[in-house]
PDB file of C-alpha atoms in Angstrom:
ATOM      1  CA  UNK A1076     -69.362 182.081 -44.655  1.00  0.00           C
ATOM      2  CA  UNK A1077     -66.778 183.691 -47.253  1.00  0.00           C
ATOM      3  CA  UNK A1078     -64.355 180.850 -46.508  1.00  0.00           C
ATOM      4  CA  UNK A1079     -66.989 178.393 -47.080  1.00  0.00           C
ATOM      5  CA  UNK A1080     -67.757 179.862 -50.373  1.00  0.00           C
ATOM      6  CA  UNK A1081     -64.432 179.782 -51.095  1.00  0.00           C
ATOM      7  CA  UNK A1082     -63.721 176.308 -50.476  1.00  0.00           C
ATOM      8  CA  UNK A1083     -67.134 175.263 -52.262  1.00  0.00           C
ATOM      9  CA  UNK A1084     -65.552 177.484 -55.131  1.00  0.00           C
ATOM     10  CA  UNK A1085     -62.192 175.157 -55.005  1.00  0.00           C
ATOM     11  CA  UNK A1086     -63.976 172.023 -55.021  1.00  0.00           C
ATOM     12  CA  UNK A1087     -65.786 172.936 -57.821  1.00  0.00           C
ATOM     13  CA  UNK A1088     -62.507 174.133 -59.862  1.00  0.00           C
ATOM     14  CA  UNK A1089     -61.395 170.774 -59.060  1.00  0.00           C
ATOM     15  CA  UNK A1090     -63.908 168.531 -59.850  1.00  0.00           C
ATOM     16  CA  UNK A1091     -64.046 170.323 -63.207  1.00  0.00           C
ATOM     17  CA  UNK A1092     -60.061 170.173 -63.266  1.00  0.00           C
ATOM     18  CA  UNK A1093     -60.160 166.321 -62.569  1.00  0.00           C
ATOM     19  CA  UNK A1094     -63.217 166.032 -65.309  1.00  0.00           C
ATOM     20  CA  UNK A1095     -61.407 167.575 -67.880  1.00  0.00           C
ATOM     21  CA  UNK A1096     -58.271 165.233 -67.462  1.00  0.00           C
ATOM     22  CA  UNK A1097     -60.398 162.299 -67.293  1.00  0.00           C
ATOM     23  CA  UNK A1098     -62.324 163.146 -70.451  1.00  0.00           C
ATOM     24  CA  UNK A1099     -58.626 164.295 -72.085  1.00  0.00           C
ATOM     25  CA  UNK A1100     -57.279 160.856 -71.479  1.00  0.00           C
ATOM     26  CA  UNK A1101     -60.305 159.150 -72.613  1.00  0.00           C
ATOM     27  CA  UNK A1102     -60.143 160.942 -76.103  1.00  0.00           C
ATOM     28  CA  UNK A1103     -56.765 159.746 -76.066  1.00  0.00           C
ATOM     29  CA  UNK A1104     -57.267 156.193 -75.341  1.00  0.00           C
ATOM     30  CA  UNK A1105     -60.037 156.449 -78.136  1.00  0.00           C
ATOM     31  CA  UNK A1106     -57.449 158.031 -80.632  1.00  0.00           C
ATOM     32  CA  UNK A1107     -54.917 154.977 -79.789  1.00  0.00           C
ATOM     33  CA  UNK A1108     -57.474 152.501 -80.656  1.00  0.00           C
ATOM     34  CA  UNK A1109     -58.248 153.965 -83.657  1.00  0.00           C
ATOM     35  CA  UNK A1110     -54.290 154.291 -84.691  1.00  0.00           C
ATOM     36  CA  UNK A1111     -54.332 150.812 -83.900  1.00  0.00           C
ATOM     37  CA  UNK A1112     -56.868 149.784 -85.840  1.00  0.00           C
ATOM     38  CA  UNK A1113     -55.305 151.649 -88.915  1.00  0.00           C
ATOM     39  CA  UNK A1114     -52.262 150.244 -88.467  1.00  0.00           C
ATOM     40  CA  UNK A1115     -53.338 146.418 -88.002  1.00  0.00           C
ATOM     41  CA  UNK A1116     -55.682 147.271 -90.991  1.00  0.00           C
ATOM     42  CA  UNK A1117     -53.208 148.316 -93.287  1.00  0.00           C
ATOM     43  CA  UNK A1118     -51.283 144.517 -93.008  1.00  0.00           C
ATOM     44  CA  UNK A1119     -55.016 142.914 -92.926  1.00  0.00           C
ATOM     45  CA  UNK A1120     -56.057 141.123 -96.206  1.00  0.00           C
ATOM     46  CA  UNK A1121     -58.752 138.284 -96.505  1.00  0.00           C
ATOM     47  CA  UNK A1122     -60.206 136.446 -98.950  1.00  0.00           C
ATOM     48  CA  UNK A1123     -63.748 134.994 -99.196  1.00  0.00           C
ATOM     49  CA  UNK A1124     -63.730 131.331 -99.951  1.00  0.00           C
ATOM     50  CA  UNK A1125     -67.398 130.106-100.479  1.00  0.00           C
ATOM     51  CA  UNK A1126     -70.618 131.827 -99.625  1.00  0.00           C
ATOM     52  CA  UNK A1127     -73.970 130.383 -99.573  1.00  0.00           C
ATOM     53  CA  UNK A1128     -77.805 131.831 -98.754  1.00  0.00           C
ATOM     54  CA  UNK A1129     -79.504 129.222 -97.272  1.00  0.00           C
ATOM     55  CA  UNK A1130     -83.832 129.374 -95.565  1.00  0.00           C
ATOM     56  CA  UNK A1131     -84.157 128.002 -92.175  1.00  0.00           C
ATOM     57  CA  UNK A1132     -87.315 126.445 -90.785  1.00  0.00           C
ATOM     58  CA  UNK A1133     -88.183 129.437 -89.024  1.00  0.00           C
ATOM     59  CA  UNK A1134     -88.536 131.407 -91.987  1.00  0.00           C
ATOM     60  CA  UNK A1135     -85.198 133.193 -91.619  1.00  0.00           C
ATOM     61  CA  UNK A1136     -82.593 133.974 -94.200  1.00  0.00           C
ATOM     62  CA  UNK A1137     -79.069 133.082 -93.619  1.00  0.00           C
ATOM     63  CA  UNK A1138     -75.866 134.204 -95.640  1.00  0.00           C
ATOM     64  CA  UNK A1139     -72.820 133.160 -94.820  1.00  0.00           C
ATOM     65  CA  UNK A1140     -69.270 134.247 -95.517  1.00  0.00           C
ATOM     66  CA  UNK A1141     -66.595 131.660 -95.463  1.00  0.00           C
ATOM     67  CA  UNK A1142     -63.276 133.344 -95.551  1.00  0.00           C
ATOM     68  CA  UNK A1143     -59.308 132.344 -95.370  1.00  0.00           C
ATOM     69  CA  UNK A1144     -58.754 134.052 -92.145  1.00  0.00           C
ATOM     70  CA  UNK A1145     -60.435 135.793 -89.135  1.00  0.00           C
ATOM     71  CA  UNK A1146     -63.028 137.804 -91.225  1.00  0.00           C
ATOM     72  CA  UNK A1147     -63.472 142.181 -90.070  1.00  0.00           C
ATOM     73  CA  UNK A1148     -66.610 143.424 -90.717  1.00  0.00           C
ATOM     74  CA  UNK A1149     -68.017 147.067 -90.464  1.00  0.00           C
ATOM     75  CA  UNK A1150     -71.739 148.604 -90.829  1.00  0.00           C
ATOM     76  CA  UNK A1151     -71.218 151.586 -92.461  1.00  0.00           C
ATOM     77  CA  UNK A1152     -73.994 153.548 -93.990  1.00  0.00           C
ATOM     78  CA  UNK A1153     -72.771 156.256 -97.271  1.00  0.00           C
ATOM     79  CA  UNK A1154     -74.932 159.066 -95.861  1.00  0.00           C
ATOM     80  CA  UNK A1155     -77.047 160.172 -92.430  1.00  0.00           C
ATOM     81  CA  UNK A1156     -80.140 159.478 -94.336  1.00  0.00           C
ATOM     82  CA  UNK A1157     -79.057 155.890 -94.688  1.00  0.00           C
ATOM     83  CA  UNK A1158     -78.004 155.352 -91.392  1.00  0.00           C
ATOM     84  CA  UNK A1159     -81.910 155.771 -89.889  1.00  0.00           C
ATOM     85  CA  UNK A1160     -83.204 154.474 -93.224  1.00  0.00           C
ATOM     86  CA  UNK A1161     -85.190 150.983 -91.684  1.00  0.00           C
ATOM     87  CA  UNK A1162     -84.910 149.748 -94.865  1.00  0.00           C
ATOM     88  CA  UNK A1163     -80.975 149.846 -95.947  1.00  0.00           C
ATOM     89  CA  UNK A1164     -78.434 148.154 -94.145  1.00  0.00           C
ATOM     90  CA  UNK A1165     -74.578 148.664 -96.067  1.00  0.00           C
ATOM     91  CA  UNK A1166     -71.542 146.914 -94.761  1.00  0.00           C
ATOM     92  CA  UNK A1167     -67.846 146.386 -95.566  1.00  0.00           C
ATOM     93  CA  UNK A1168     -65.333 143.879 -95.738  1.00  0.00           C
ATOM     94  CA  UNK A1169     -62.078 145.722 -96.206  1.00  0.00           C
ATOM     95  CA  UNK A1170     -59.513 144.299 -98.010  1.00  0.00           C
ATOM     96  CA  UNK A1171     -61.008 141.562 -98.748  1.00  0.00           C
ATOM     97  CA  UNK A1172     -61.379 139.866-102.342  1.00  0.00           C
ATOM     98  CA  UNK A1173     -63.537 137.360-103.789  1.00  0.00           C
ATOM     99  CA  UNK A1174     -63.449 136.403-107.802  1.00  0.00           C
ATOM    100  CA  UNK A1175     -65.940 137.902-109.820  1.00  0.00           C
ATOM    101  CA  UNK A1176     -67.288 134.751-111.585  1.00  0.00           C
ATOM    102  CA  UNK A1177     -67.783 133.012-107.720  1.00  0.00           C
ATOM    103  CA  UNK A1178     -69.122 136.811-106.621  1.00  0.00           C
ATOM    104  CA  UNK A1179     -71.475 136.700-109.947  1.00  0.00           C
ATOM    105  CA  UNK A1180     -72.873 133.127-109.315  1.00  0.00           C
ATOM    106  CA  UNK A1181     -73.546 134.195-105.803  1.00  0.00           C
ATOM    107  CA  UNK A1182     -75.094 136.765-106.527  1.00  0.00           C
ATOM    108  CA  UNK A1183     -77.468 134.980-109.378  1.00  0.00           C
ATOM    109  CA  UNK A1184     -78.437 132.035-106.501  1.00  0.00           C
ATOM    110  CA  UNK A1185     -78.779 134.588-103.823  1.00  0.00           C
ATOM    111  CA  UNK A1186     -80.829 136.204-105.723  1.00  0.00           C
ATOM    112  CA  UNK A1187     -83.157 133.546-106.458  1.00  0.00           C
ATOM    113  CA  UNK A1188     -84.126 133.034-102.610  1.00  0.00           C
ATOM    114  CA  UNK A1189     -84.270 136.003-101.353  1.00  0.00           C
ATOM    115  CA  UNK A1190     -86.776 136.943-103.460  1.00  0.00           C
ATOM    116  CA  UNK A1191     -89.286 134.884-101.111  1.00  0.00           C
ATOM    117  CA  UNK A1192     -88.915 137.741 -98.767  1.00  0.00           C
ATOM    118  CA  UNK A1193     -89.221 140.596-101.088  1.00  0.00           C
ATOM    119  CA  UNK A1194     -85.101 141.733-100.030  1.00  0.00           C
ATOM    120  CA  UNK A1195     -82.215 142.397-101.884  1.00  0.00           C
ATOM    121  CA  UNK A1196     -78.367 141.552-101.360  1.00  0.00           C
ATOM    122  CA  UNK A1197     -76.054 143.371-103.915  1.00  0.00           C
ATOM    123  CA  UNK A1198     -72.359 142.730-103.177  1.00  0.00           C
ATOM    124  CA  UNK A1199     -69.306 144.827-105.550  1.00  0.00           C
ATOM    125  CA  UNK A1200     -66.498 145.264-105.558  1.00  0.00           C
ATOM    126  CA  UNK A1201     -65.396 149.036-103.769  1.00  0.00           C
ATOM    127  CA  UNK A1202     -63.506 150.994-106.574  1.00  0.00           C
ATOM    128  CA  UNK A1203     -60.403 152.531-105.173  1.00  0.00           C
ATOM    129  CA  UNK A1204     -60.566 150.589-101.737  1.00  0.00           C
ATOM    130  CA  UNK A1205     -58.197 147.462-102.500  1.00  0.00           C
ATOM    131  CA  UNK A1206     -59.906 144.339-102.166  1.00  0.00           C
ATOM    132  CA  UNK A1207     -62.605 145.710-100.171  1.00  0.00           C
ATOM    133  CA  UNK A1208     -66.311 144.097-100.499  1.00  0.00           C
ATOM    134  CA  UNK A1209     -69.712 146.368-100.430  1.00  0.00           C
ATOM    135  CA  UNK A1210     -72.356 144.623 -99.055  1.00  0.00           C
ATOM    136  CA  UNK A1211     -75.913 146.290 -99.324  1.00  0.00           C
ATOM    137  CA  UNK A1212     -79.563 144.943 -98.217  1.00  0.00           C
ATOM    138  CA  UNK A1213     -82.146 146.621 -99.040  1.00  0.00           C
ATOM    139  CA  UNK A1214     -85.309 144.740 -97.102  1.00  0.00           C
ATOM    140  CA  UNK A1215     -88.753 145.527 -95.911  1.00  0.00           C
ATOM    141  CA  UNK A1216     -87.909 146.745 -92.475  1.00  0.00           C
ATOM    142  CA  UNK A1217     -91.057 146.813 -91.278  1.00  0.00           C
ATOM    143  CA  UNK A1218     -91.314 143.097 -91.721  1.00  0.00           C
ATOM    144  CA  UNK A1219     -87.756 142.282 -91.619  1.00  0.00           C
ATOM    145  CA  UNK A1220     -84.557 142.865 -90.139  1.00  0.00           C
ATOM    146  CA  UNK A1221     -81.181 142.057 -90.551  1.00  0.00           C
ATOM    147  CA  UNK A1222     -78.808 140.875 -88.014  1.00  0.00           C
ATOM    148  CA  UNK A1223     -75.082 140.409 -88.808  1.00  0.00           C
ATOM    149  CA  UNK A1224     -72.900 137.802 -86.909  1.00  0.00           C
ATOM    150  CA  UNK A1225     -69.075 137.193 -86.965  1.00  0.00           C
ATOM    151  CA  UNK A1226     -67.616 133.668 -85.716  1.00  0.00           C
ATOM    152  CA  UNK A1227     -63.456 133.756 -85.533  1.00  0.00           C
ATOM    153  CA  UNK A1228     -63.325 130.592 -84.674  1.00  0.00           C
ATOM    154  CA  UNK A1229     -64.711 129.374 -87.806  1.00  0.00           C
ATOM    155  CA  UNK A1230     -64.264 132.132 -89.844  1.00  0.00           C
ATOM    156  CA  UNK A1231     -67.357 133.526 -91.229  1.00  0.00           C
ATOM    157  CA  UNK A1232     -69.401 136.301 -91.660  1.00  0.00           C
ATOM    158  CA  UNK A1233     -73.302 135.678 -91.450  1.00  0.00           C
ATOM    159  CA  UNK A1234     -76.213 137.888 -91.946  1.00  0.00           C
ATOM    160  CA  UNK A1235     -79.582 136.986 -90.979  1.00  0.00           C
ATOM    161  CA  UNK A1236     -83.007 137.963 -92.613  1.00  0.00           C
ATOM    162  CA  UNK A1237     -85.661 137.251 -90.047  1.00  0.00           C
ATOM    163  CA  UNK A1238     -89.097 138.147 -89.845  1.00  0.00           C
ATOM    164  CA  UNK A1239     -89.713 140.752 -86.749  1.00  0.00           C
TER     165      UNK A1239
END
């Protein structure tokens, strides 16, 4: 019985041994990806080209992002209380720039329709980021909700009002 208690005991120090290493290299491939990232980030500019916010037949909103290259995208909420706010969605297009007077007549026309659905789209300019876009909705999101779609192949970024 003592030997089998022993060997149960072994097992168990090595199972734990083997989970450890496991999670250890895991962490580590995480930390690669995100020195990866950094690094292909730091070369990575963009440029928006056109946008346009156009109403589909089934009641959705679409706006669309046409940019030079392969467009990078990130959802990134300022605070906790954002994050599981229904009613907020922020995102980011780092280092990417767009003119302010296509920006400000965007802004004016996208405006204009999405005020059908009661939501909001404010895009600036991040100060201190270079060339990086804020993106903020602010919609109903008990009626609404807001879907964001990238397409490399053509080179957009499109977010999507549609009624839940």
């Amino acid at each position: 019985m003592k030997f089998f208690k022993m060997y149960v005991g072994i097992l168990f120090l090595l199972a734990s041994h083997v989970s450890f290493v496991h999670a250890a290299k895991k962490n580590q491939s995480f930390l690669d990806s995100k020195n990866k990232l950094e690094r292909n980030l730091a070369a990575y500019t963009n440029k928006v080209e056109k946008a346009e916010c156009v109403e589909q037949h089934d009641g959705s909103y679409v706006i669309t992002f046409y940019c030079e290259k392969k467009p990078i995208c990130f959802y990134m909420p300022k605070t906790y209380n954002e994050s599981v706010d229904r009613n907020k969605k922020r995102y980011i297009l780092p280092r990417t720039e767009w003119s302010s007077d296509r920006l400000n007549d965007f802004m004016k026309v996208s405006a204009d329709t999405l005020q059908a659905v009661d939501a909001h789209c404010s895009i600036q300019k991040i100060p201190g980021v270079d060339y990086s876009l804020g993106i903020l909705f602010e919609v109903d999101g008990s009626k609404y909700e807001v879907e964001k779609n990238i397409d490399q192949e053509y080179k957009t970024v499109s977010f999507t009002i549609t009624p839940k």
